[in-house]
mmCIF file of C-alpha atoms in Angstrom:
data_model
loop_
_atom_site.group_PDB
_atom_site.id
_atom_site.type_symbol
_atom_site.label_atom_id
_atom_site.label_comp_id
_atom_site.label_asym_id
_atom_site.label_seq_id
_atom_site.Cartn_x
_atom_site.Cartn_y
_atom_site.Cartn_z
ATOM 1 C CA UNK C 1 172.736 98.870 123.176
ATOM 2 C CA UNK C 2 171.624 100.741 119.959
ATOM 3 C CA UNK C 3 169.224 99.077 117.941
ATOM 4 C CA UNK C 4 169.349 100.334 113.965
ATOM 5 C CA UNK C 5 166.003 99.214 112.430
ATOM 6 C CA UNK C 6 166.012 99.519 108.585
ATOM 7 C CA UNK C 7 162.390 100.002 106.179
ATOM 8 C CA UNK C 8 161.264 101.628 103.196
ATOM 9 C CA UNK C 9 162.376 99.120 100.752
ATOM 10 C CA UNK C 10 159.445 97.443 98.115
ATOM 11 C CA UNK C 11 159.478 96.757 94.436
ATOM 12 C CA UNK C 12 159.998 99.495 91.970
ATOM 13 C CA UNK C 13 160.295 100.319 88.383
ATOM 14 C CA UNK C 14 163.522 100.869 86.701
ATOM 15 C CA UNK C 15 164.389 104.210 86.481
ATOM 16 C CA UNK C 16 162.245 105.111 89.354
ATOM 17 C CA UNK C 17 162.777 106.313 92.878
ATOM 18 C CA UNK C 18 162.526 104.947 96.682
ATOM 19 C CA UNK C 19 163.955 106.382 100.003
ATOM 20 C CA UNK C 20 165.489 103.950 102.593
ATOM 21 C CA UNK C 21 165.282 104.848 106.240
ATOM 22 C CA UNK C 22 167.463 103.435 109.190
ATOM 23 C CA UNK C 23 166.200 104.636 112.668
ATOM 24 C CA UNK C 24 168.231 103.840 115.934
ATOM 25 C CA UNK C 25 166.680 103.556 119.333
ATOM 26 C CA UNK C 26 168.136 105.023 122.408
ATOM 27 C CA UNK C 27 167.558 108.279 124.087
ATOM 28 C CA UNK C 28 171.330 109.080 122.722
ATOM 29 C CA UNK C 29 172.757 108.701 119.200
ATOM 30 C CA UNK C 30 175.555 110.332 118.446
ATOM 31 C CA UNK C 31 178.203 107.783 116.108
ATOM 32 C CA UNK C 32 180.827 109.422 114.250
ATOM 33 C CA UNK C 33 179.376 108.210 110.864
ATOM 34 C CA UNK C 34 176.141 106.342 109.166
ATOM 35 C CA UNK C 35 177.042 103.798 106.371
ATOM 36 C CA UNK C 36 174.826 101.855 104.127
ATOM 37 C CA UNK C 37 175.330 99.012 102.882
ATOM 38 C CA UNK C 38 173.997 96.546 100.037
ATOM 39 C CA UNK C 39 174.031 92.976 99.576
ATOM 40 C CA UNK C 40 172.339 91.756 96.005
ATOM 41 C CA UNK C 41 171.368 87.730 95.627
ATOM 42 C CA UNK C 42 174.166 85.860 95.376
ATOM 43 C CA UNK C 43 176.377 88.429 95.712
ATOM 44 C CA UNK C 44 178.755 89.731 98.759
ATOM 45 C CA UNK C 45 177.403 92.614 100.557
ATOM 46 C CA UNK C 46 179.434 95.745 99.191
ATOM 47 C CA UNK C 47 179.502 99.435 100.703
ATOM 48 C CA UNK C 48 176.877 101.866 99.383
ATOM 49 C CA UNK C 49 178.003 105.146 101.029
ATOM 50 C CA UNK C 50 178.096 107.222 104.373
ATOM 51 C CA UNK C 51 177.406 110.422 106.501
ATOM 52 C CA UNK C 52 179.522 111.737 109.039
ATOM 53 C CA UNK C 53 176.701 112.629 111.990
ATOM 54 C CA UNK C 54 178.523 115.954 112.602
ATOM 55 C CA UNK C 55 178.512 117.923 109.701
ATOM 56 C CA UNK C 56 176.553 115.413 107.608
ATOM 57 C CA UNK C 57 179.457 114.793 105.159
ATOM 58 C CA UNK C 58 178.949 112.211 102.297
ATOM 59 C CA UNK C 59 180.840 109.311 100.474
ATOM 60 C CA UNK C 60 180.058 107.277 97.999
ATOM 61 C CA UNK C 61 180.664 104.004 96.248
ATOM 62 C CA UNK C 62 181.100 105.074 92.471
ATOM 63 C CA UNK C 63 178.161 102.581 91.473
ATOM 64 C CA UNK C 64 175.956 104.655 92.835
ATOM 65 C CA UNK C 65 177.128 108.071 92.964
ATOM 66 C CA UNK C 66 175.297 110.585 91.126
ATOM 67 C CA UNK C 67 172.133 108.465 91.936
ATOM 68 C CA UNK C 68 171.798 107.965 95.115
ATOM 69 C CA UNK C 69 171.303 110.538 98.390
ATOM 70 C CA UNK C 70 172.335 110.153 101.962
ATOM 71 C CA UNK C 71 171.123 112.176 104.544
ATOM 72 C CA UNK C 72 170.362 112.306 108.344
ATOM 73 C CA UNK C 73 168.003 113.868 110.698
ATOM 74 C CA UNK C 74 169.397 114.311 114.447
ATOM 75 C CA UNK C 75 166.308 114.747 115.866
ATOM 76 C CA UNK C 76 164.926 111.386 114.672
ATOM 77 C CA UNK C 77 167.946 109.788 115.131
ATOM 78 C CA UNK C 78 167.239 108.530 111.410
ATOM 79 C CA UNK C 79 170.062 107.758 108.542
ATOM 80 C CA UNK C 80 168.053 108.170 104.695
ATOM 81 C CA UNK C 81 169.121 106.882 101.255
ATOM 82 C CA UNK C 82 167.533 108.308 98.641
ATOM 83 C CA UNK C 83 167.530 106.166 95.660
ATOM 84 C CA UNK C 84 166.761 108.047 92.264
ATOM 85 C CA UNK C 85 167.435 106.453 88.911
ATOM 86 C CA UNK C 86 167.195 102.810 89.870
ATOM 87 C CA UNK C 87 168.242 99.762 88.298
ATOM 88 C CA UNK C 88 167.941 96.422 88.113
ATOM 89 C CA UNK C 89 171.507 96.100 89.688
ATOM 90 C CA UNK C 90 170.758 97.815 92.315
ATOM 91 C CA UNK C 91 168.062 94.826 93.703
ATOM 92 C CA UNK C 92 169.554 94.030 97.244
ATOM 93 C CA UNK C 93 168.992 93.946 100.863
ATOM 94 C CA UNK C 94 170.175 97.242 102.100
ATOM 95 C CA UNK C 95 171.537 97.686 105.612
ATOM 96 C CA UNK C 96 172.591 100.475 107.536
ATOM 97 C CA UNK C 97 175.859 100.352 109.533
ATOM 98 C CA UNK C 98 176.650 102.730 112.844
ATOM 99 C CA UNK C 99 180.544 103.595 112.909
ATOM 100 C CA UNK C 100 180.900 104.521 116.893
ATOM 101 C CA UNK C 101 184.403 106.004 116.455
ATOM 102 C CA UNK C 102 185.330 105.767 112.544
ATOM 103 C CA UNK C 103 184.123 105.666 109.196
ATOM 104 C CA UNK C 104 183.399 101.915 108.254
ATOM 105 C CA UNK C 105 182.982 101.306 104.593
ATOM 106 C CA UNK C 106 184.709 97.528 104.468
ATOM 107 C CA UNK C 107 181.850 94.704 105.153
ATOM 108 C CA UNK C 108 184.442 92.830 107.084
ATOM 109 C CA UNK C 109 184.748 95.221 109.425
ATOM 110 C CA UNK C 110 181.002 95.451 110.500
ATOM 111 C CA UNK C 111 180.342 92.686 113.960
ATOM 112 C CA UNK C 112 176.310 92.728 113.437
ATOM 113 C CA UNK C 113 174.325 93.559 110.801
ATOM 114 C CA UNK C 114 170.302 94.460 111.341
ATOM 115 C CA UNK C 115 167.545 92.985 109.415
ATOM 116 C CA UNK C 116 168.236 95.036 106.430
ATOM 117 C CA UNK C 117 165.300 95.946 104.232
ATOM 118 C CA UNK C 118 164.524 94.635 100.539
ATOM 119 C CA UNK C 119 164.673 96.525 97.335
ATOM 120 C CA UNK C 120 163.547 94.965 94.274
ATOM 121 C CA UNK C 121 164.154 96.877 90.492
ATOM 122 C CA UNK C 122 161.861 95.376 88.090
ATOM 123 C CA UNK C 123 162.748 95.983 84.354
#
């Protein structure tokens, strides 16, 4: 039973920067990749990007590419989503998804999101 605990989020400026962390308990972590996810008010939560956890891969959702950074650190057990270039779209719980034997970057196919943490772009 892997807990995936999600912080770092808080209000920032437009145009400005904020890292996301997801840390997972257990003495062992070792899924086959790390996906984040996004849902903004009102909206349907939509796929951010992903890491493969061997190799440390990435993928990401064109809304954000260019802008935004995953990365992982094995020791820690800890997924990271740098955000650089905010904006105001981009105001949303984030969440942070573990794929045990796959790549997951469909919504539907997640069975239990975490608390998620909140990230607010003011204008």
């Amino acid at each position: 039973q892997v807990q995936l605990v999600e912080s770092g989020g808080g209000l920032v400026q437009a145009g400005g920067s904020l890292r996301l962390s997801c840390a997972a308990s257990g003495r062992t972590f070792s899924p086959y990749a790390m996906s984040w996810f996004r849902q903004a008010p009102g909206k349907e939560r939509e796929f951010v990007g992903l890491i493969k956890w061997s190799g440390g891969s990435t993928y990401y959702a064109g809304s954000v590419k260019g802008r935004f950074t995953i990365s992982r650190d094995l020791a820690k057990n800890t997924v990271y989503l740098q955000m650089d270039s905010v904006k105001p779209e981009d105001t949303a719980v984030y969440y942070c998804v573990a794929g045990n034997s796959g790549i997951i970057t469909a919504p539907a196919s997640v069975n239990s999101w975490g608390q998620g943490t909140r990230v607010t772009v003011s204008s």
